[in-house]
Coordinates of N, CA, C and O and ligand atoms in Angstrom, one line a residue:
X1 N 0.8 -1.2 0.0 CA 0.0 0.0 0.0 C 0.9 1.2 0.0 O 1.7 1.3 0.9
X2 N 0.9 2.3 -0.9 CA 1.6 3.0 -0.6 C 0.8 4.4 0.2 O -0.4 4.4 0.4
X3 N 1.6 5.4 0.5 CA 0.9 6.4 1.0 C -0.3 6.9 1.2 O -0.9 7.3 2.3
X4 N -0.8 6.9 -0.7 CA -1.9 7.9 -0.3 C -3.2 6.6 -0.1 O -4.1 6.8 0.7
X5 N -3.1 5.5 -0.8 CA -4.1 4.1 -0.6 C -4.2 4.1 0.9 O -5.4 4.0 1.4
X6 N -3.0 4.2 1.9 CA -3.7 4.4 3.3 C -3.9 5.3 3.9 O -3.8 5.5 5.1
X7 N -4.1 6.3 2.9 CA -4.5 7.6 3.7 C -5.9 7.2 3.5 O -6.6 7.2 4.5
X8 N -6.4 7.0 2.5 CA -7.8 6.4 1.4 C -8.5 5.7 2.4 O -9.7 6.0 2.5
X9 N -7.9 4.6 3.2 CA -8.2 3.8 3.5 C -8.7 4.0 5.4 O -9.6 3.6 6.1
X10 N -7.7 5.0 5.7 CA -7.8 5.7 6.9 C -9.8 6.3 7.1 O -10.8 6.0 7.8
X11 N -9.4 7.5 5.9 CA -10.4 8.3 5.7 C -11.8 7.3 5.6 O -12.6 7.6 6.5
X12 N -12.1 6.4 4.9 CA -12.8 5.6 4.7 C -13.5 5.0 6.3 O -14.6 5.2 6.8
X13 N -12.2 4.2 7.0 CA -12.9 3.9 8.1 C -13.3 5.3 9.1 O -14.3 5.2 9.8
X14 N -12.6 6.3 9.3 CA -13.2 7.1 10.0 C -14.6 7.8 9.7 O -15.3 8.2 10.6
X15 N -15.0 7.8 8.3 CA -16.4 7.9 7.7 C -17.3 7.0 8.2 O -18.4 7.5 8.4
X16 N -17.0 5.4 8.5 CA -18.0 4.3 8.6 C -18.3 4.7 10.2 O -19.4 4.8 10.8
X17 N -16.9 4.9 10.7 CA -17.3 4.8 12.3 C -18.5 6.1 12.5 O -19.5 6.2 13.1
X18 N -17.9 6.9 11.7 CA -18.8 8.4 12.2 C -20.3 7.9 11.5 O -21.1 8.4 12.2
X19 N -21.2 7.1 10.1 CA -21.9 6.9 10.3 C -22.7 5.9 10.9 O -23.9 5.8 10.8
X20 N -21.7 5.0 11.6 CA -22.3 4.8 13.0 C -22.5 5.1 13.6 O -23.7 5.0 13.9
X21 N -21.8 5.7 14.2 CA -22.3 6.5 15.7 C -23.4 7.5 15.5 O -24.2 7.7 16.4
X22 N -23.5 8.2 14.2 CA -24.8 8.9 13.8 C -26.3 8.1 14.0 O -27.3 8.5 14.6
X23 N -25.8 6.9 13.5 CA -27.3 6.1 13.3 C -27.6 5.4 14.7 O -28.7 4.9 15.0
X24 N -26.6 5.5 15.4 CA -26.9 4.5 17.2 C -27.5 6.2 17.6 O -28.7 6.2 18.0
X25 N -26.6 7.6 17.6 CA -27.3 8.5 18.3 C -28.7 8.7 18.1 O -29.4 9.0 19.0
X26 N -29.4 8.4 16.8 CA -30.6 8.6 15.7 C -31.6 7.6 16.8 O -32.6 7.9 17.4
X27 N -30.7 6.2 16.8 CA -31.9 5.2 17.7 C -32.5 5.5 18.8 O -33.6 5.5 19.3
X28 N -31.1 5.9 19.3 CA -31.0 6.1 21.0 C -32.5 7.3 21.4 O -33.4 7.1 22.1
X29 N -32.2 8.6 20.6 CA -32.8 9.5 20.6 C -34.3 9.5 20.5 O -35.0 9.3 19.5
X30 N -34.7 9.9 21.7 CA -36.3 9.7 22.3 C -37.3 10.5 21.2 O -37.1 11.7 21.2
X31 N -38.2 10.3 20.5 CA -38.8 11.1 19.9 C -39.8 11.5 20.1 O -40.7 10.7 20.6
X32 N -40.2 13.0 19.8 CA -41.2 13.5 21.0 C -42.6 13.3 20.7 O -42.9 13.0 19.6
X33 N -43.7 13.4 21.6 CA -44.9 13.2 21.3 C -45.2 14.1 20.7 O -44.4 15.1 20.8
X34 N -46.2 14.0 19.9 CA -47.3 15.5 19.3 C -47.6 16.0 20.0 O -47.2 15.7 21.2
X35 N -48.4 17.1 19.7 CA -49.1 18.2 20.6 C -50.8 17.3 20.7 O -51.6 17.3 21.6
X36 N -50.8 16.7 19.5 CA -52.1 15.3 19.1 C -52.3 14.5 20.4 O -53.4 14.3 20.9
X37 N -51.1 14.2 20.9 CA -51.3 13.2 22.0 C -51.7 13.7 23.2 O -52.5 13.1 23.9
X38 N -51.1 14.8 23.4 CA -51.9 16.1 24.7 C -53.6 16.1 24.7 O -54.4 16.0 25.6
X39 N -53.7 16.2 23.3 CA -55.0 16.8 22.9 C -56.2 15.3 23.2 O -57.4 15.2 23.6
X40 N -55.3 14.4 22.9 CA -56.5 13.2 22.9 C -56.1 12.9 24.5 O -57.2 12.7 25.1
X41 N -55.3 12.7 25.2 CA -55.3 12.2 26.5 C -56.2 13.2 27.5 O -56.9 12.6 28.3
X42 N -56.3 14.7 27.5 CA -57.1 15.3 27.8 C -58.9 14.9 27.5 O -59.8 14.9 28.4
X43 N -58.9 14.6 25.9 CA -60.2 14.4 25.7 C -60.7 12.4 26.5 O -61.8 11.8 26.6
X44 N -59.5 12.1 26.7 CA -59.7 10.6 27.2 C -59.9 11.0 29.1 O -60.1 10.2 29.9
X45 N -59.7 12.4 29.3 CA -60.0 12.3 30.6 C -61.1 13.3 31.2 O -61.5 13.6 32.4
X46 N -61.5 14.0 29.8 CA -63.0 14.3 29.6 C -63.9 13.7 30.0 O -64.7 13.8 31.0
X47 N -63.7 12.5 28.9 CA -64.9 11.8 28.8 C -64.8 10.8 30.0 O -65.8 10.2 30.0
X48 N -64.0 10.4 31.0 CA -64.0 9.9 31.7 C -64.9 10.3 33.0 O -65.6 9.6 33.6
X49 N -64.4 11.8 33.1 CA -65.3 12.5 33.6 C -67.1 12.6 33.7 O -67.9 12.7 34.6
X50 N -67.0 12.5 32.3 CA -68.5 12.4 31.8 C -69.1 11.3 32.3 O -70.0 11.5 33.1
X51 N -68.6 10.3 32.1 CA -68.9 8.9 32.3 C -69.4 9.1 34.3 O -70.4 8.8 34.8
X52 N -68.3 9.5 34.7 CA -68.8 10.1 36.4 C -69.8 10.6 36.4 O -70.7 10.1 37.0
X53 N -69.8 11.5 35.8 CA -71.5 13.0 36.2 C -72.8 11.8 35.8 O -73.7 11.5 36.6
X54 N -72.4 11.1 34.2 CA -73.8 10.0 33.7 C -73.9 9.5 35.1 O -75.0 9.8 35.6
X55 N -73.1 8.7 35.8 CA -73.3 7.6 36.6 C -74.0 8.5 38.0 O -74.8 7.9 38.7
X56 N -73.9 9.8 38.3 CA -74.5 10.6 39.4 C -76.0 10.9 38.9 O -77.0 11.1 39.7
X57 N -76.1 10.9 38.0 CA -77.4 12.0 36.8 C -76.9 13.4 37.1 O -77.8 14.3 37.2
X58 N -75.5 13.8 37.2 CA -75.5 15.5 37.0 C -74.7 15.9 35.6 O -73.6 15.8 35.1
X59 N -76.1 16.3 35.4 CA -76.4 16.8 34.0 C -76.0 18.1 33.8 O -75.9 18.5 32.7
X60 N -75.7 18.9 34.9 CA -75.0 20.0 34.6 C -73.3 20.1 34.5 O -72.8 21.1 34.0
X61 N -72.6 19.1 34.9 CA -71.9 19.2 34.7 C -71.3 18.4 33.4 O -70.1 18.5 32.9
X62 N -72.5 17.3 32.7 CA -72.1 16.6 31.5 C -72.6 17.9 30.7 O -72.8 17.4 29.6
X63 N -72.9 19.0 30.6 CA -73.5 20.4 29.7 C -72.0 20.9 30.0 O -71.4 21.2 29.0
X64 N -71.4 21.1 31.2 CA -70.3 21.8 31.3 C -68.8 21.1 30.4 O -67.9 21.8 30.0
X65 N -69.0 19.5 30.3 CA -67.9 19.1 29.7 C -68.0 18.8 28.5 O -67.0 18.6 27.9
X66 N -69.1 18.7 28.0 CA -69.4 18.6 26.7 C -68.6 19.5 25.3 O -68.4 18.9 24.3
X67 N -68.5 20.3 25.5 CA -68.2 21.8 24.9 C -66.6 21.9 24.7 O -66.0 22.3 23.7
X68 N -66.1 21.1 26.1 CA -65.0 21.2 25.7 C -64.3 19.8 25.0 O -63.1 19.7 24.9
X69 N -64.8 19.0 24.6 CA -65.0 17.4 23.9 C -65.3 18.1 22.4 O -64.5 18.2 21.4
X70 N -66.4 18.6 22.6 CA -66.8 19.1 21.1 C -66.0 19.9 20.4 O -66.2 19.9 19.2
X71 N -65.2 20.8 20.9 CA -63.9 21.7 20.9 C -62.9 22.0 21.1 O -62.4 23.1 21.4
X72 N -62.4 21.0 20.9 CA -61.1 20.1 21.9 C -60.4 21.4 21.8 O -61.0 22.5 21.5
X73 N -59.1 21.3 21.9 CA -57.5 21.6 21.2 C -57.6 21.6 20.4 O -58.7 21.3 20.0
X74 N -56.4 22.0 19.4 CA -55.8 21.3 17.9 C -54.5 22.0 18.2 O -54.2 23.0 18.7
X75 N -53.6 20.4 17.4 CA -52.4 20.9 17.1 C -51.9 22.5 16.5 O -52.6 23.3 16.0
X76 N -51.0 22.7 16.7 CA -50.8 23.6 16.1 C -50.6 23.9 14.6 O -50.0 22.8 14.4
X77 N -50.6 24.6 13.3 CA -50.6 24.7 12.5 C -49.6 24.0 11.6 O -49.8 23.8 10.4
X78 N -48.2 23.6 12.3 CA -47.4 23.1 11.3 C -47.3 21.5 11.7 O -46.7 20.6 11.2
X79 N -48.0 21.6 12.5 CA -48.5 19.6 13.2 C -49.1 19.4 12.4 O -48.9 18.5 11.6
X80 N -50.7 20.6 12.1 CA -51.4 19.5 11.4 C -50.8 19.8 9.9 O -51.4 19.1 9.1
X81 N -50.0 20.3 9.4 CA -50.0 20.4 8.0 C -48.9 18.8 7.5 O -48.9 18.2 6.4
X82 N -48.0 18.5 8.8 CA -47.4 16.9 9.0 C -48.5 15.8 8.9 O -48.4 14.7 8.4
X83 N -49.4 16.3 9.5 CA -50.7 15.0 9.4 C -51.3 14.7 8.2 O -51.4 13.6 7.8
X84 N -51.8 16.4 7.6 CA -52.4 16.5 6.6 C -51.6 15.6 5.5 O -52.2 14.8 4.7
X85 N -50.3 15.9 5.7 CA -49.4 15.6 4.1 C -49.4 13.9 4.4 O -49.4 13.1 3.4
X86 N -49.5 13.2 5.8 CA -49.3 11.9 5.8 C -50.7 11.2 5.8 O -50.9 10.1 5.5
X87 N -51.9 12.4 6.1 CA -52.9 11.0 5.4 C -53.2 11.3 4.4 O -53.8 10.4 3.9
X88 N -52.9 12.4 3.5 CA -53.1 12.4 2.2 C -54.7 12.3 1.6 O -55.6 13.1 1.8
X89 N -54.8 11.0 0.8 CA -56.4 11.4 0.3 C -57.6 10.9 1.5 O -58.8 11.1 1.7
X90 N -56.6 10.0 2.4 CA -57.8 9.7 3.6 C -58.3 11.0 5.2 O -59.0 10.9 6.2
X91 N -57.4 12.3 4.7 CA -57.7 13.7 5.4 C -59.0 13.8 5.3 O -59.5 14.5 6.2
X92 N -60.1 13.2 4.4 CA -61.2 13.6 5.1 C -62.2 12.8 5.6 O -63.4 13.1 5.7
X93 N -61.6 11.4 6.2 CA -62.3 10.5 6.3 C -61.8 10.6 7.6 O -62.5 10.0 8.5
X94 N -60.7 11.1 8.0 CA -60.1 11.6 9.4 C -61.1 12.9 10.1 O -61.8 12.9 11.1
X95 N -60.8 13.8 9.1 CA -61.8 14.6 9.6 C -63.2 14.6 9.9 O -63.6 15.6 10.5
X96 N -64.0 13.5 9.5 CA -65.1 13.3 9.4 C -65.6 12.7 11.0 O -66.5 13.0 11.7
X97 N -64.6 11.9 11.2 CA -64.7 11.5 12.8 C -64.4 12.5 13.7 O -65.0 12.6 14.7
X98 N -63.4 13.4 13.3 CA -63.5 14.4 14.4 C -64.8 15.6 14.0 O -64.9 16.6 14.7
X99 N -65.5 15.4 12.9 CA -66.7 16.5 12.9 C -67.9 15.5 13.8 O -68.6 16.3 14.4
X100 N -68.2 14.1 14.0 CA -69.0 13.4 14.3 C -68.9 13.3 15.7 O -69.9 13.0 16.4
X101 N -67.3 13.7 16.4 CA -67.3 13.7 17.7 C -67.5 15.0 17.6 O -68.0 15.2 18.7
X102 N -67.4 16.1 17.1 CA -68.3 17.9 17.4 C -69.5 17.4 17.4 O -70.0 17.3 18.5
X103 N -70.2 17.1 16.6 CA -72.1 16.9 16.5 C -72.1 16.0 17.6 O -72.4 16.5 18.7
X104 N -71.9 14.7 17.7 CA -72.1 14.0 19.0 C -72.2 14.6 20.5 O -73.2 14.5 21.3
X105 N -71.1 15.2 20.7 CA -70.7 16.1 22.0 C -71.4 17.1 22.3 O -71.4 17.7 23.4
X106 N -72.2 17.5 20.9 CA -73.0 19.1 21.1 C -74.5 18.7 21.2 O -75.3 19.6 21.6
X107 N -74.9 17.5 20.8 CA -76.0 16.6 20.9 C -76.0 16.6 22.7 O -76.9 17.1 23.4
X108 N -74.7 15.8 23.1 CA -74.5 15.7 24.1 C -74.7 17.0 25.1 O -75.7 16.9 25.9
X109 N -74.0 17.9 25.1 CA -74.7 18.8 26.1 C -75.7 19.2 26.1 O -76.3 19.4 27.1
X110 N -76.6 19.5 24.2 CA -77.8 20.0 24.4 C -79.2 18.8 25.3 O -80.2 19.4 25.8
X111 N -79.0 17.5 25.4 CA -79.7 16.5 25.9 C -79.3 17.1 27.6 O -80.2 17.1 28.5
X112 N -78.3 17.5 27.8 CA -77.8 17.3 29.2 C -78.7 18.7 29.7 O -79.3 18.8 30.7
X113 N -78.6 19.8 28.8 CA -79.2 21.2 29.6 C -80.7 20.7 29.6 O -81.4 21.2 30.4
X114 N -81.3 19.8 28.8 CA -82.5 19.4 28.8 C -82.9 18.5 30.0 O -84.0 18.2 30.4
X115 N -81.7 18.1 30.5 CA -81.9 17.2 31.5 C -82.4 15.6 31.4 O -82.7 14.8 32.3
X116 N -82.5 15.3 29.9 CA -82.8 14.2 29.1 C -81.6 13.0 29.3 O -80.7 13.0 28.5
X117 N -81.8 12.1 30.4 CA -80.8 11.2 30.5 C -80.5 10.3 29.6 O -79.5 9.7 29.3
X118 N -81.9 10.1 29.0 CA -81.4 8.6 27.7 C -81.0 9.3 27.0 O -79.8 9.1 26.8
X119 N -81.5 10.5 26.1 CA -80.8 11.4 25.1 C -79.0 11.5 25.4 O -78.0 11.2 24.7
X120 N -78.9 12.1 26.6 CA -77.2 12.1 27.2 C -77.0 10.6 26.4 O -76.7 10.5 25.2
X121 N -77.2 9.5 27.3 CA -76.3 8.2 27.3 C -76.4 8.2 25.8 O -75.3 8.7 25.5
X122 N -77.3 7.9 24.3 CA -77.3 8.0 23.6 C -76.6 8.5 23.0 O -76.1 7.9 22.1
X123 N -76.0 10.2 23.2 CA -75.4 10.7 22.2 C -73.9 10.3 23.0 O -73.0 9.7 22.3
X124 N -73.5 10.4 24.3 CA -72.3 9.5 25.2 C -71.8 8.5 24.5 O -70.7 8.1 24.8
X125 N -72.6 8.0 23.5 CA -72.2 6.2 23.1 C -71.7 6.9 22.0 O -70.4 6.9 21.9
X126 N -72.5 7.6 20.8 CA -72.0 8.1 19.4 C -71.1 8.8 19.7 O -70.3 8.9 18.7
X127 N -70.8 9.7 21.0 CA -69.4 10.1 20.8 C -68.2 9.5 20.8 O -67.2 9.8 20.2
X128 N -68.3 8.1 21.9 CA -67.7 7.5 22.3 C -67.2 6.1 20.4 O -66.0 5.8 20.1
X129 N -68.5 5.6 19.7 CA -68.1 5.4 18.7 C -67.6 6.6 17.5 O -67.3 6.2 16.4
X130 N -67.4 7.5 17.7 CA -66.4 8.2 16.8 C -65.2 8.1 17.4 O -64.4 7.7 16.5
X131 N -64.4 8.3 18.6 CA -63.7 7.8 18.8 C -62.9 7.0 18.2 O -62.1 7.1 17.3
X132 N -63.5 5.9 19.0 CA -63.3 4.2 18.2 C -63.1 4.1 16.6 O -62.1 3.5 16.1
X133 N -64.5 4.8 15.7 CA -63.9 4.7 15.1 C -62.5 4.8 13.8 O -62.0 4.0 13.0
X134 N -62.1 6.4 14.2 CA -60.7 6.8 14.3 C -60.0 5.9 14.8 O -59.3 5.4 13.9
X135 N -59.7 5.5 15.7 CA -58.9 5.0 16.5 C -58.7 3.8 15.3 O -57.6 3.8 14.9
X136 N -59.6 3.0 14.9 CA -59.3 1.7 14.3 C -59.2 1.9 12.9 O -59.1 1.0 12.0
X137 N -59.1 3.1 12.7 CA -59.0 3.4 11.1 C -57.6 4.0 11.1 O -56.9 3.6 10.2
X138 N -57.0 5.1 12.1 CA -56.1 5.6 12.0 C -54.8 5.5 13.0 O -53.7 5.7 12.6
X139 N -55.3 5.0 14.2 CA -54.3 5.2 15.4 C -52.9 4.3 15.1 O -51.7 4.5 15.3
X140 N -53.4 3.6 14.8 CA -51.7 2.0 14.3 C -51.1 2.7 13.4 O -50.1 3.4 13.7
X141 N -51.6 2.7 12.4 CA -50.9 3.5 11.4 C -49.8 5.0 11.2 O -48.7 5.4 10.8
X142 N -51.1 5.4 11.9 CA -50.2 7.1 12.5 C -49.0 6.9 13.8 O -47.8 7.3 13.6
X143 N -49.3 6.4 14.9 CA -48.2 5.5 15.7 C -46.7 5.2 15.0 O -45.5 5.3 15.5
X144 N -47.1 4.6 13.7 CA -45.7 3.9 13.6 C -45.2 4.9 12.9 O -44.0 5.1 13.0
X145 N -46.2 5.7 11.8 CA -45.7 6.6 11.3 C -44.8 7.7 11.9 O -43.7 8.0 11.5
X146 N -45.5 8.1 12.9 CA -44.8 9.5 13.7 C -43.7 9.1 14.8 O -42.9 9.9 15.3
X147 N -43.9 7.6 15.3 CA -43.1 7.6 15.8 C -42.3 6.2 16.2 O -42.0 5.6 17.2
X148 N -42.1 6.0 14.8 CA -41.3 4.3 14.4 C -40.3 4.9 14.0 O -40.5 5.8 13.3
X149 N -38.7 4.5 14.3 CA -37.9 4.6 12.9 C -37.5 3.6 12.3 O -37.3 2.4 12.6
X150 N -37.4 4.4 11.2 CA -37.7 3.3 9.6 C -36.1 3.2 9.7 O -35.5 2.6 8.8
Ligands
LIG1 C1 -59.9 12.0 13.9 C2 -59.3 10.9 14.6 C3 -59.4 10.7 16.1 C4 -60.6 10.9 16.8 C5 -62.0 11.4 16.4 C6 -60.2 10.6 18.2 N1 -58.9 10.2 18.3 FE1 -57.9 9.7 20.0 N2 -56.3 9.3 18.9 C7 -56.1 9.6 17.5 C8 -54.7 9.4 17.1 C9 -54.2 9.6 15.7 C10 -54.1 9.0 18.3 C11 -52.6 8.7 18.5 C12 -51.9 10.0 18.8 C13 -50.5 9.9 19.2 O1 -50.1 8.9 19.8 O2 -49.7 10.9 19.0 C14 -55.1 9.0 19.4 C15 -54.8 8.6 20.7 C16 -55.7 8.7 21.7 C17 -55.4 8.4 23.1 C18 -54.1 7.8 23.6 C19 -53.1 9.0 24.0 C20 -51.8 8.5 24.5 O3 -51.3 8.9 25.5 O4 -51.2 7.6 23.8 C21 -56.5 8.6 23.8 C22 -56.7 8.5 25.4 C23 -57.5 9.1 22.9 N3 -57.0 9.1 21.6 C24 -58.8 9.4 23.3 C25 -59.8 9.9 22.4 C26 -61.1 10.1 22.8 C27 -61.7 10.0 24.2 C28 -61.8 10.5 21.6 C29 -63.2 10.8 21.4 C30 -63.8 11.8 22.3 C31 -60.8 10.4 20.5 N4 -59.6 10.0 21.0 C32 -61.1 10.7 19.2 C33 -57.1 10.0 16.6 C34 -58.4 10.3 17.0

């Protein structure tokens, strides 16, 4: 070998080690939740709530939590434009579950200021299936998406 072949050869392995240690720091490195996951763990302890007031019959406070179920959060603007670009043509079949848990939830409080308990549990269930159904159309998917590395 003369000189410059192991200078070549030098250079080379110092490249492989450095993209190693790039791709172990890449694994190691915790990746952070959305602002999405704030937003739904809150609305998972909404409705949790809800589920309390149903089981008392205070209806005034399933009117008080309702509103904010129906109105959650949202990410912030450059979150959802990450969402948007990853579900692509199924963006409105996403959105559709979260307009069904708005009308559900607003069903919901309007039953609750009525004081209409089967109307509550009723619309309680349809909110609770919008959920779900999101959940089983989108949650695995988006999970590995946002925070698998490939
Ligand atoms: C339009 C779709 C959609 C709707 C509607 C929806 N979710 Fe979610 N939900 C998601 C997605 C996507 C995730 C995964 C978010 C993540 O892990 O970043 C999620 C995750 C969650 C989680 C787990 C959060 C965690 O800490 O991992 C809870 C709890 C939750 N949702 C509650 C609810 C409740 C309660 C409702 C109905 C009132 C609801 N979601 C409606 C899409 C939806």
């Amino acid at each position: 070998m003369n000189k410059s072949q192991s200078l070549s050869v030098f250079v080379m392995a110092i490249i492989s080690l450095t993209s190693a240690a790039t791709l172990y720091a890449e694994t190691e490195e915790t990746i952070e939740p959305l602002v999405l996951q704030g937003v739904m763990q809150q609305l998972g302890r909404d409705m949790q709530a809800v589920t309390g007031a149903i089981a008392t019959e205070d209806w005034s406070t399933v009117a008080e939590l309702s509103p904010q179920i129906a109105r959650h959060a949202q990410p912030p603007m450059m979150e959802k434009l990450r969402i948007l670009s990853w579900l692509g043509s199924d963006a409105g079949k996403f959105r559709e579950f979260d307009g069904e848990v708005h009308d559900a939830a607003t069903a919901m409080e309007e039953a609750a200021m009525r004081g209409e308990g089967q109307a509550v549990v009723k619309a309680f269930s349809e909110v609770q299936l919008s959920c779900l159904g999101c959940h089983q159309n989108f949650r695995e998917p988006f999970t590995k998406h946002f925070y698998e590395r490939r």
